[in-house]
Coordinates of C-alpha atoms in Angstrom, one line a residue:
Chain A
M102 CA -3.0 40.3 -42.6
I103 CA -6.5 39.5 -41.3
W104 CA -8.1 36.1 -41.7
N105 CA -11.7 37.0 -41.3
E106 CA -12.1 40.7 -41.9
A107 CA -15.9 40.6 -41.9
K108 CA -15.8 39.4 -38.3
E109 CA -12.5 40.7 -36.9
C110 CA -13.1 44.3 -38.2
M111 CA -16.9 44.6 -37.8
S112 CA -18.2 47.8 -36.3
R113 CA -19.0 47.7 -32.6
D114 CA -22.7 48.2 -33.4
E115 CA -22.8 45.3 -35.8
L116 CA -20.9 43.2 -33.1
H117 CA -23.4 44.3 -30.5
E118 CA -26.2 43.0 -32.7
L119 CA -24.5 39.7 -33.5
Q120 CA -23.6 39.1 -29.8
S121 CA -27.1 39.9 -28.7
K122 CA -28.6 37.5 -31.3
R123 CA -26.1 34.7 -30.3
L124 CA -26.6 35.3 -26.5
V125 CA -30.4 34.9 -26.9
K126 CA -29.9 31.7 -28.8
L127 CA -27.3 30.4 -26.3
V128 CA -29.5 31.0 -23.3
D129 CA -32.4 29.4 -24.9
R130 CA -30.2 26.4 -25.8
V131 CA -28.7 25.8 -22.3
Y132 CA -32.0 26.5 -20.6
H133 CA -33.7 23.7 -22.5
N134 CA -30.7 21.3 -22.8
V135 CA -28.7 21.7 -19.6
E136 CA -30.6 20.9 -16.4
Y137 CA -27.8 22.3 -14.3
Y138 CA -28.2 25.7 -15.9
R139 CA -32.0 25.6 -16.0
K140 CA -32.0 25.0 -12.2
K141 CA -29.5 27.8 -11.7
M142 CA -31.6 30.2 -13.7
Q143 CA -34.8 29.2 -12.1
K144 CA -33.3 29.8 -8.7
L145 CA -32.6 33.4 -9.8
G146 CA -36.1 33.7 -11.3
I147 CA -34.8 34.1 -14.8
E148 CA -36.5 32.8 -18.0
P149 CA -34.9 32.8 -21.4
E150 CA -37.2 35.6 -22.5
D151 CA -35.6 37.9 -20.0
I152 CA -32.4 37.9 -22.2
R153 CA -32.8 40.2 -25.2
T154 CA -29.5 42.0 -25.6
V155 CA -25.8 41.6 -24.6
E156 CA -26.4 43.8 -21.6
D157 CA -28.8 41.3 -20.2
V158 CA -25.9 38.9 -19.6
Q159 CA -25.5 40.5 -16.2
K160 CA -28.8 38.9 -15.1
L161 CA -27.4 35.5 -15.7
P162 CA -25.7 33.3 -13.0
F163 CA -21.9 32.9 -13.0
T164 CA -20.2 29.6 -13.7
T165 CA -17.2 28.6 -11.6
Y166 CA -14.9 25.6 -11.6
E167 CA -16.9 24.3 -8.6
D168 CA -19.8 24.1 -11.1
L169 CA -17.6 22.1 -13.5
N170 CA -16.7 19.8 -10.6
A171 CA -20.3 19.3 -9.6
A172 CA -21.4 18.6 -13.1
Y173 CA -18.4 16.4 -13.9
P174 CA -18.0 15.0 -16.5
Y175 CA -21.0 15.6 -18.8
G176 CA -23.4 17.6 -16.6
L177 CA -22.9 20.8 -18.6
C178 CA -23.1 19.2 -22.0
A179 CA -25.7 20.9 -24.2
A180 CA -25.4 18.5 -27.1
P181 CA -26.2 14.8 -27.1
L182 CA -23.1 12.7 -26.5
S183 CA -23.4 11.2 -30.0
Q184 CA -22.6 14.7 -31.3
I185 CA -19.5 15.1 -29.2
V186 CA -16.3 14.3 -31.2
R187 CA -13.6 15.3 -28.7
V188 CA -12.8 15.7 -25.1
H189 CA -10.0 17.7 -23.5
A190 CA -9.2 18.2 -19.8
S191 CA -7.1 20.3 -17.5
S192 CA -6.2 20.2 -13.8
G193 CA -9.0 20.7 -11.4
T194 CA -8.5 21.8 -7.8
T195 CA -9.0 18.3 -6.5
G196 CA -8.4 14.9 -7.9
K197 CA -10.9 15.5 -10.7
S198 CA -10.0 17.1 -14.0
K199 CA -12.0 19.9 -15.6
V200 CA -13.4 18.2 -18.7
A201 CA -14.5 20.0 -21.9
T202 CA -16.5 18.5 -24.7
Y203 CA -16.6 19.6 -28.3
T204 CA -18.9 19.0 -31.2
R205 CA -17.6 19.0 -34.8
R206 CA -18.7 22.6 -35.1
D207 CA -16.9 23.5 -31.9
I208 CA -13.7 22.1 -33.3
D209 CA -14.2 24.1 -36.6
I210 CA -14.8 27.3 -34.7
W211 CA -11.8 26.6 -32.5
S212 CA -9.6 26.0 -35.6
E213 CA -10.9 29.2 -37.1
C214 CA -9.9 31.2 -34.0
V215 CA -6.4 29.7 -34.0
T216 CA -6.2 30.4 -37.7
R217 CA -7.1 34.1 -37.1
A218 CA -4.3 34.2 -34.4
L219 CA -1.7 32.6 -36.7
T220 CA -2.7 35.1 -39.5
M221 CA -2.4 37.9 -37.0
A222 CA 1.2 36.7 -36.5
G223 CA 1.8 37.0 -40.3
L224 CA 1.6 33.4 -41.1
T225 CA 0.1 31.9 -44.3
R226 CA -0.4 28.6 -46.1
D227 CA 3.3 28.9 -47.2
D228 CA 4.6 28.6 -43.7
I229 CA 6.0 25.5 -41.9
I230 CA 4.8 25.5 -38.3
Q231 CA 6.3 23.3 -35.6
V232 CA 3.9 22.7 -32.7
G233 CA 5.8 22.3 -29.5
Y234 CA 2.9 22.0 -27.2
G235 CA 1.9 18.6 -25.7
Y236 CA -0.5 16.6 -27.7
G237 CA -3.2 14.9 -25.7
L238 CA -5.7 15.9 -23.1
F239 CA -4.0 19.3 -23.0
T240 CA -5.6 21.7 -25.5
G241 CA -2.3 23.2 -26.7
G242 CA -1.1 20.6 -29.1
L243 CA -4.2 19.7 -31.0
G244 CA -5.6 23.2 -30.8
A245 CA -2.6 24.8 -32.5
H246 CA -2.4 21.8 -34.9
Y247 CA -6.0 22.1 -36.2
G248 CA -5.6 25.9 -36.5
A249 CA -2.4 25.6 -38.5
E250 CA -3.9 22.9 -40.8
N251 CA -7.0 25.1 -41.3
L252 CA -4.7 27.9 -42.4
G253 CA -3.3 25.4 -44.9
A254 CA 0.2 25.6 -43.5
M255 CA 2.5 22.6 -43.1
V256 CA 2.4 21.3 -39.6
I257 CA 5.1 19.4 -37.7
P258 CA 3.4 17.9 -34.6
M259 CA 6.5 17.9 -32.5
S260 CA 4.8 17.8 -29.1
T261 CA 7.1 18.2 -26.0
G262 CA 10.1 16.5 -24.5
N263 CA 12.8 16.2 -27.1
T264 CA 14.6 19.5 -27.7
K265 CA 17.4 18.0 -29.7
K266 CA 15.0 16.5 -32.2
L267 CA 13.0 19.7 -32.3
I268 CA 16.1 21.7 -33.2
T269 CA 17.2 19.2 -35.8
M270 CA 13.8 19.2 -37.5
M271 CA 13.5 23.0 -37.1
I272 CA 16.7 23.4 -39.2
D273 CA 16.3 20.5 -41.6
C274 CA 12.6 21.1 -42.4
Q275 CA 13.2 24.9 -42.6
V276 CA 10.5 25.6 -40.0
T277 CA 9.3 29.2 -40.2
A278 CA 7.1 29.4 -37.1
I279 CA 6.8 27.7 -33.7
A280 CA 4.0 27.4 -31.2
C281 CA 5.1 26.6 -27.7
T282 CA 5.4 28.0 -24.2
P283 CA 7.6 31.1 -24.0
S284 CA 9.8 29.6 -21.3
Y285 CA 10.4 26.5 -23.5
L286 CA 11.2 28.7 -26.5
L287 CA 13.9 30.5 -24.4
H288 CA 15.2 27.0 -23.5
V289 CA 15.3 26.2 -27.2
A290 CA 17.1 29.5 -27.9
E291 CA 19.8 28.6 -25.3
A292 CA 20.3 25.2 -26.9
L293 CA 20.6 26.8 -30.3
E294 CA 23.1 29.3 -29.0
A295 CA 25.2 26.6 -27.3
E296 CA 25.6 24.8 -30.6
N297 CA 26.0 28.0 -32.6
L298 CA 23.0 27.1 -34.7
V299 CA 20.9 30.3 -34.5
D300 CA 22.0 31.4 -38.0
Q301 CA 20.8 28.2 -39.6
V302 CA 17.3 28.6 -38.3
K303 CA 14.6 30.0 -40.8
L304 CA 12.2 30.8 -38.0
K305 CA 10.4 34.2 -38.4
C306 CA 7.9 34.1 -35.6
A307 CA 6.6 32.3 -32.5
I308 CA 3.1 32.0 -31.1
C309 CA 3.6 31.6 -27.3
G310 CA 1.1 30.9 -24.6
A311 CA -0.2 28.5 -21.9
E312 CA 1.7 30.4 -19.2
P313 CA 2.1 34.0 -18.1
W314 CA 5.1 35.9 -19.5
T315 CA 6.6 39.3 -19.5
D316 CA 7.6 42.0 -22.1
N317 CA 11.1 41.3 -21.1
M318 CA 10.8 37.6 -22.1
R319 CA 9.3 38.7 -25.4
K320 CA 12.2 41.0 -26.0
Q321 CA 14.7 38.3 -25.2
I322 CA 13.0 35.8 -27.5
E323 CA 12.8 38.3 -30.3
E324 CA 16.4 39.5 -30.0
R325 CA 18.1 36.1 -29.4
L326 CA 16.2 34.3 -32.2
H327 CA 15.8 37.3 -34.6
I328 CA 12.0 36.6 -34.8
K329 CA 8.7 38.2 -33.7
A330 CA 6.8 36.7 -30.8
Y331 CA 3.1 36.8 -30.2
D332 CA 1.0 36.0 -27.2
I333 CA -1.9 33.6 -27.4
Y334 CA -4.4 33.1 -24.6
G335 CA -7.0 30.4 -23.9
L336 CA -8.3 28.0 -21.4
T337 CA -9.7 24.5 -21.7
E338 CA -13.0 25.3 -20.1
I339 CA -13.8 27.9 -22.7
M340 CA -12.1 26.2 -25.7
G341 CA -8.3 26.2 -25.6
P342 CA -5.6 28.4 -27.1
G343 CA -7.0 31.0 -29.5
V344 CA -9.6 32.7 -27.3
A345 CA -7.4 35.8 -27.8
C346 CA -4.1 36.7 -29.4
D347 CA -2.0 39.9 -29.8
C348 CA -1.2 41.6 -33.1
D349 CA 1.9 43.5 -34.4
Y350 CA 1.1 46.5 -32.2
H351 CA 1.2 44.4 -28.9
K352 CA -1.5 46.6 -27.3
G353 CA -3.2 43.7 -25.7
L354 CA -4.7 40.4 -26.9
H355 CA -7.7 40.7 -29.3
I356 CA -10.5 38.5 -28.0
Y357 CA -12.7 37.0 -30.6
E358 CA -15.9 38.6 -29.4
D359 CA -18.1 37.1 -32.0
H360 CA -17.6 33.8 -30.2
F361 CA -16.5 34.9 -26.7
L362 CA -18.3 37.6 -24.7
P363 CA -15.9 39.1 -22.2
E364 CA -16.8 41.0 -19.0
I365 CA -14.6 42.3 -16.2
I366 CA -16.0 42.0 -12.7
D367 CA -14.8 42.8 -9.2
P368 CA -13.8 39.4 -7.9
E369 CA -15.1 40.3 -4.4
T370 CA -18.4 41.9 -5.0
L371 CA -19.0 40.3 -8.4
K372 CA -20.2 43.7 -9.7
P373 CA -19.2 44.7 -13.3
R374 CA -16.2 46.9 -13.8
K375 CA -16.0 49.7 -16.4
P376 CA -13.8 49.3 -19.6
G377 CA -10.2 49.9 -18.7
E378 CA -10.7 49.0 -15.0
D379 CA -8.9 46.0 -13.6
G380 CA -10.8 43.0 -12.4
E381 CA -11.5 39.3 -13.1
L382 CA -12.1 38.2 -16.7
V383 CA -15.5 36.5 -17.2
I384 CA -16.3 34.8 -20.5
T385 CA -19.6 33.6 -22.0
T386 CA -19.1 31.2 -24.9
L387 CA -21.6 32.6 -27.5
T388 CA -21.4 29.8 -30.1
K389 CA -20.2 26.7 -28.2
E390 CA -22.4 23.6 -28.6
G391 CA -20.6 20.9 -26.6
M392 CA -20.1 22.6 -23.3
P393 CA -21.3 26.2 -23.6
L394 CA -20.5 28.2 -20.4
I395 CA -22.3 31.2 -19.2
R396 CA -20.3 33.9 -17.4
Y397 CA -17.4 31.6 -16.6
R398 CA -15.1 33.1 -14.0
T399 CA -11.6 32.6 -15.4
R400 CA -9.9 33.9 -12.3
D401 CA -7.5 35.7 -14.5
L402 CA -7.1 39.4 -13.5
T403 CA -6.9 41.9 -16.3
S404 CA -8.7 44.8 -17.9
I405 CA -10.3 45.3 -21.4
E406 CA -9.8 48.0 -24.0
T407 CA -12.6 48.4 -26.6
E408 CA -11.1 51.1 -28.8
K409 CA -10.3 50.2 -32.4
C410 CA -6.7 48.9 -32.8
E411 CA -4.2 50.4 -35.2
C412 CA -4.1 47.0 -36.9
G413 CA -7.7 47.6 -38.1
R414 CA -9.4 45.1 -35.8
T415 CA -12.3 46.2 -33.7
M416 CA -12.2 43.2 -31.4
A417 CA -11.6 44.2 -27.8
R418 CA -8.1 43.8 -26.3
I419 CA -7.4 42.0 -23.0
Q420 CA -4.5 43.7 -21.3
R421 CA -1.5 42.1 -19.6
F422 CA -2.6 39.6 -17.0
K423 CA -2.0 40.9 -13.5
G424 CA -2.3 37.6 -11.7
R425 CA -5.1 35.3 -10.5
S426 CA -8.0 35.7 -8.1
D427 CA -7.3 32.2 -6.8
D428 CA -4.2 30.3 -5.8
M429 CA -3.6 28.5 -9.1
L430 CA 0.0 28.3 -10.3
V431 CA 1.1 27.8 -13.9
I432 CA 4.2 25.7 -13.9
R433 CA 5.8 24.7 -17.2
G434 CA 2.5 25.6 -18.9
V435 CA 0.5 23.3 -16.6
N436 CA -2.1 24.5 -14.2
V437 CA -1.3 23.4 -10.6
F438 CA -3.5 24.0 -7.6
P439 CA -1.9 23.7 -4.1
S440 CA -4.9 21.7 -3.1
Q441 CA -3.9 19.0 -5.6
V442 CA -0.5 18.7 -3.9
E443 CA -2.3 18.5 -0.6
H444 CA -4.5 15.6 -1.8
A445 CA -1.5 13.8 -3.1
L446 CA 0.2 14.1 0.3
L447 CA -2.9 12.9 2.0
S448 CA -3.1 9.8 -0.2
V449 CA 0.5 8.8 0.7
A450 CA 0.8 10.0 4.4
G451 CA -2.7 9.4 5.7
T452 CA -3.1 13.0 6.9
T453 CA -1.5 16.0 5.3
P454 CA 1.9 16.8 6.8
N455 CA 3.0 20.4 6.8
Y456 CA 4.3 21.2 3.3
F457 CA 5.7 24.1 1.3
I458 CA 5.7 24.6 -2.4
T459 CA 8.4 26.7 -4.0
V460 CA 8.2 27.7 -7.6
D461 CA 11.1 29.5 -9.3
R462 CA 12.5 30.1 -12.7
V463 CA 16.1 29.0 -13.2
D464 CA 17.7 29.4 -16.7
N465 CA 14.2 30.0 -18.1
N466 CA 12.9 26.7 -16.7
D467 CA 10.3 26.5 -14.0
T468 CA 11.3 24.6 -11.0
F469 CA 8.7 23.0 -8.7
E470 CA 9.8 21.9 -5.3
V471 CA 7.6 20.4 -2.6
A472 CA 9.2 20.3 0.9
I473 CA 7.4 18.1 3.5
E474 CA 8.1 18.0 7.2
V475 CA 9.1 14.6 8.4
E476 CA 6.8 13.5 11.2
E477 CA 7.4 10.7 13.7
R478 CA 4.6 8.6 12.2
F479 CA 6.3 8.2 8.8
F480 CA 9.9 8.6 10.0
S481 CA 12.1 5.5 9.8
D482 CA 15.6 4.4 10.9
E483 CA 16.1 3.1 7.4
I484 CA 17.3 5.4 4.6
R485 CA 15.6 3.1 2.1
A486 CA 12.2 3.7 3.8
L487 CA 12.7 7.5 3.8
E488 CA 13.7 7.5 0.2
S489 CA 10.8 5.3 -0.7
L490 CA 8.5 7.8 1.1
R491 CA 10.0 10.7 -0.9
D492 CA 9.5 8.8 -4.2
R493 CA 6.0 7.8 -3.4
V494 CA 5.1 11.4 -2.6
A495 CA 6.8 12.5 -5.8
S496 CA 4.9 10.0 -7.9
A497 CA 1.6 10.9 -6.2
I498 CA 2.1 14.5 -7.0
Q499 CA 3.0 13.8 -10.6
Q500 CA -0.1 11.7 -11.0
A501 CA -2.2 14.5 -9.4
V502 CA -0.9 17.5 -11.3
G503 CA 0.8 16.0 -14.4
I504 CA 4.3 17.3 -13.8
K505 CA 7.3 16.2 -11.8
A506 CA 8.1 17.9 -8.5
R507 CA 11.3 17.7 -6.6
V508 CA 10.3 16.4 -3.2
K509 CA 12.5 17.3 -0.3
L510 CA 12.2 16.0 3.3
V511 CA 12.8 18.6 5.9
E512 CA 12.8 18.8 9.7
P513 CA 9.6 19.8 11.5
N514 CA 8.8 23.4 12.2
T515 CA 11.3 24.6 9.5
L516 CA 8.6 25.7 7.1
E517 CA 7.1 29.1 7.2
H518 CA 4.3 29.7 9.7
S519 CA 2.9 33.2 9.5
Q520 CA 0.6 34.4 12.3
G521 CA -1.1 31.1 12.9
K522 CA -1.9 30.7 9.3
T523 CA 0.5 28.4 7.5
K524 CA 1.8 29.7 4.2
H525 CA 2.1 26.9 1.7
V526 CA 3.3 28.5 -1.5
E527 CA 6.1 30.8 -2.6
D528 CA 6.3 31.8 -6.3
R529 CA 9.7 33.4 -6.8
R530 CA 9.2 34.0 -10.5
K531 CA 8.9 37.7 -11.4
L532 CA 6.2 37.6 -14.0
V533 CA 3.8 40.4 -13.2
Chain B
M250 CA 20.7 -8.8 22.8
I251 CA 18.0 -6.5 21.4
I252 CA 18.2 -3.0 22.5
K253 CA 16.7 0.5 21.7
Q254 CA 18.3 2.7 19.2
L255 CA 17.5 6.4 18.9
S256 CA 17.1 7.5 15.2
V257 CA 17.0 11.3 14.5
F258 CA 16.1 13.0 11.2
L259 CA 18.5 15.7 10.3
E260 CA 18.5 18.1 7.3
N261 CA 21.7 18.1 5.4
R262 CA 23.1 21.5 6.4
P263 CA 25.7 22.8 8.8
G264 CA 24.6 23.0 12.4
T265 CA 21.9 20.4 12.6
L266 CA 24.2 17.6 13.9
V267 CA 25.8 19.8 16.6
E268 CA 22.3 20.9 17.7
A269 CA 21.2 17.3 18.1
L270 CA 24.4 16.4 20.0
G271 CA 23.9 19.5 22.2
I272 CA 20.4 18.2 23.2
L273 CA 21.9 14.9 24.3
K274 CA 24.6 16.7 26.2
E275 CA 22.2 19.0 28.0
G276 CA 20.1 15.9 29.0
G277 CA 23.2 14.2 30.4
V278 CA 22.8 11.4 27.9
N279 CA 25.9 9.4 27.1
I280 CA 26.5 7.9 23.7
V281 CA 27.6 4.3 23.5
A282 CA 27.6 3.9 19.7
L283 CA 26.9 6.2 16.8
S284 CA 26.4 6.2 13.1
L285 CA 25.6 9.0 10.8
A286 CA 24.1 8.1 7.4
D287 CA 23.7 10.8 4.8
T288 CA 22.0 11.2 1.4
N289 CA 22.0 14.2 -1.0
E290 CA 19.3 15.8 1.0
F291 CA 19.1 14.6 4.5
G292 CA 21.0 12.8 7.2
L293 CA 20.0 10.1 9.7
L294 CA 21.7 10.0 13.1
R295 CA 21.5 6.6 14.8
V296 CA 22.8 6.4 18.4
I297 CA 22.8 3.9 21.2
V298 CA 22.6 5.8 24.4
D299 CA 22.4 5.1 28.1
K300 CA 19.0 6.8 28.5
P301 CA 17.0 6.3 25.3
E302 CA 13.5 7.4 26.6
E303 CA 14.9 10.6 28.1
A304 CA 16.9 11.3 24.9
K305 CA 13.8 10.8 22.7
A306 CA 11.7 13.1 24.9
A307 CA 14.4 15.8 24.8
M308 CA 14.6 15.5 21.0
K309 CA 10.8 15.9 20.7
A310 CA 10.8 18.9 23.1
R311 CA 13.3 20.6 20.8
G312 CA 11.4 19.9 17.6
F313 CA 13.4 17.1 16.2
T314 CA 11.7 14.1 14.7
S315 CA 13.1 10.9 16.3
I316 CA 12.0 7.4 17.0
L317 CA 13.2 4.5 19.2
N318 CA 13.5 1.3 17.4
D319 CA 14.9 -2.2 18.1
V320 CA 18.4 -3.2 17.0
L321 CA 20.6 -6.1 17.8
M322 CA 23.8 -5.5 19.7
V323 CA 26.5 -8.2 19.7
H324 CA 30.0 -8.4 20.8
L325 CA 32.8 -9.2 18.4
L326 CA 35.9 -11.0 19.4
D327 CA 39.1 -9.5 18.2
Q328 CA 39.8 -12.3 15.6
V329 CA 40.3 -12.3 11.9
G330 CA 37.2 -13.6 10.1
Y331 CA 34.9 -13.4 13.2
L332 CA 32.6 -10.8 11.7
E333 CA 32.5 -12.5 8.3
K334 CA 31.5 -15.8 10.0
L335 CA 28.8 -14.1 12.0
V336 CA 27.2 -12.3 9.1
D337 CA 27.4 -15.5 7.0
T338 CA 25.5 -17.3 9.7
V339 CA 22.8 -14.6 9.6
S340 CA 22.5 -14.6 5.9
K341 CA 22.4 -18.4 5.7
A342 CA 19.3 -18.2 7.9
G343 CA 17.7 -16.1 5.1
I344 CA 17.9 -12.9 7.2
N345 CA 18.8 -9.6 5.5
V346 CA 21.1 -7.1 7.1
E347 CA 19.6 -3.6 6.7
Y348 CA 22.5 -1.7 8.2
M349 CA 25.2 -2.1 10.8
Y350 CA 27.9 -0.1 12.5
A351 CA 30.5 -0.8 15.1
A352 CA 31.5 0.8 18.4
P353 CA 34.5 0.3 20.7
A354 CA 33.7 -2.4 23.2
R355 CA 33.8 -1.9 26.9
K356 CA 36.5 -4.6 27.2
E357 CA 38.5 -6.0 24.3
G358 CA 37.1 -6.4 20.8
A359 CA 34.2 -4.4 19.4
D360 CA 30.5 -4.0 19.8
L361 CA 28.4 -4.3 16.7
V362 CA 24.9 -2.8 16.1
M363 CA 22.8 -4.6 13.5
K364 CA 19.4 -4.0 12.0
T365 CA 18.1 -7.1 10.3
S366 CA 14.9 -8.0 8.6
D367 CA 14.2 -10.4 11.5
L368 CA 15.8 -9.4 14.8
E369 CA 14.4 -12.3 16.9
G370 CA 15.6 -14.8 14.3
A371 CA 19.1 -13.2 14.0
T372 CA 19.4 -13.3 17.8
R373 CA 18.5 -16.9 17.8
V374 CA 21.0 -18.1 15.2
I375 CA 23.8 -15.9 16.6
K376 CA 23.2 -17.2 20.1
E377 CA 23.4 -20.8 18.8
A378 CA 26.6 -20.3 16.8
F379 CA 28.3 -17.6 18.9
P380 CA 27.1 -17.9 22.5
E381 CA 29.8 -15.4 23.6
A382 CA 28.6 -12.7 21.2
V383 CA 25.1 -12.1 22.3
D384 CA 25.3 -12.5 26.1
W385 CA 28.0 -9.9 26.4
L386 CA 25.9 -7.1 27.7
D387 CA 23.1 -9.1 29.3

């Protein structure tokens, strides 16, 4: 099933024309409404008239999260604040969040994109969809919710944190689809198996995202719950979930190119890569009004296929993500930068002690451990003082990144030092 | 009297305690009293030694985190109820005992190491009520 055949299956020529038209309008809009972008363009000697077709996007400056930080919170807004109806935010590299603003029309387009994704997964207005993403500043909950309502389906806004209740409602309300992170769904599968409840579930599919996952995880989800699982991709800065989603053929995630213009670049030289070549995904939001972004560097490494898919859609497909071009970690669906942990340690200990972050996946749950070396200046002869130090560090980290870390105090010089440069992170999950 | 205690941070795994004790041995440091506190994740070795400054330097040189801090050392007479009376005196003065541990005394009875919320105050009230307890090692 295809929600918007006119757009999702349009010929590449038609798409080229539509994208060109939208890019010209977008550049004109940000040039005149966003001082930050105007200055950036002027610095490069570019005027809006220089942009005539999609190919001209390469003349435009990139946007990075440093730009979002510099323009925090409203510096990249292209619409008057009176037209902004919603704000979402995700972790930034330092104390500040990355804030995204949405106009009414942005919310409508976002909902449409999620509806396309849900339709791609075979869902209709007859389905009962449980949203197991967090509701709040995180885009997952409300994004999936609005898309499912737009489809006309029944939505159960479960949010996160209560697996028992989720399972009870899943069975009692005869839920047919769930949207949540893949690792959480495996956790749900385990809980169902433990209670012998898998047969009582009416679930037929799952739309999973917000964290990287593997084909093996998909296979496990599909086999253990007897359902089909689909991958949904998105990021707060660009919109939220629904930027791209995979179809029955699982040949990559269709990116909705009528709204998002993708490019693949070499993260070192910033030169464009050819279709099929690996590189960093860069996205220009063609229709966003609240916070349009030009050539936003997602830091996600992948490649793009533009051949028509067997499902009938012409929208290009983002291939499996091969990692990040920065040090961001996705832990339990939450973006975590080591620099945030560093800031939290700094706020508690005065200066940053040597620390080490270990991320692992145990029984399909991400574990997040921060070991800090106990230095003389915050050492104490009282257990109480040491435990209070540990707890203060843990709460500072939770405040900074939004998820709980297990904080461990260790002896000095026990953490890895590699050739003068201290290594601070080990991700033991095998996801790529 | 108030004396220096060496506190050493230990990870809770086999071998750390013996390493720390080995450092004291190599430095020719004699242990007068000892307590080992443990939590799920880490241990805390507290010792009264004959050469605290040297012991601390040796720990540092070997990469152990340690500090010297003040504690109160008193002598307990070998009498039923003596310790209870002593702690009661301290608590009636509004002073909180953080931790304490005992060691065999050089003569009869026992030595007691105490960390209190107010060391000076505890010394004062103990001296008043138990003159024999505090002057033992002076």
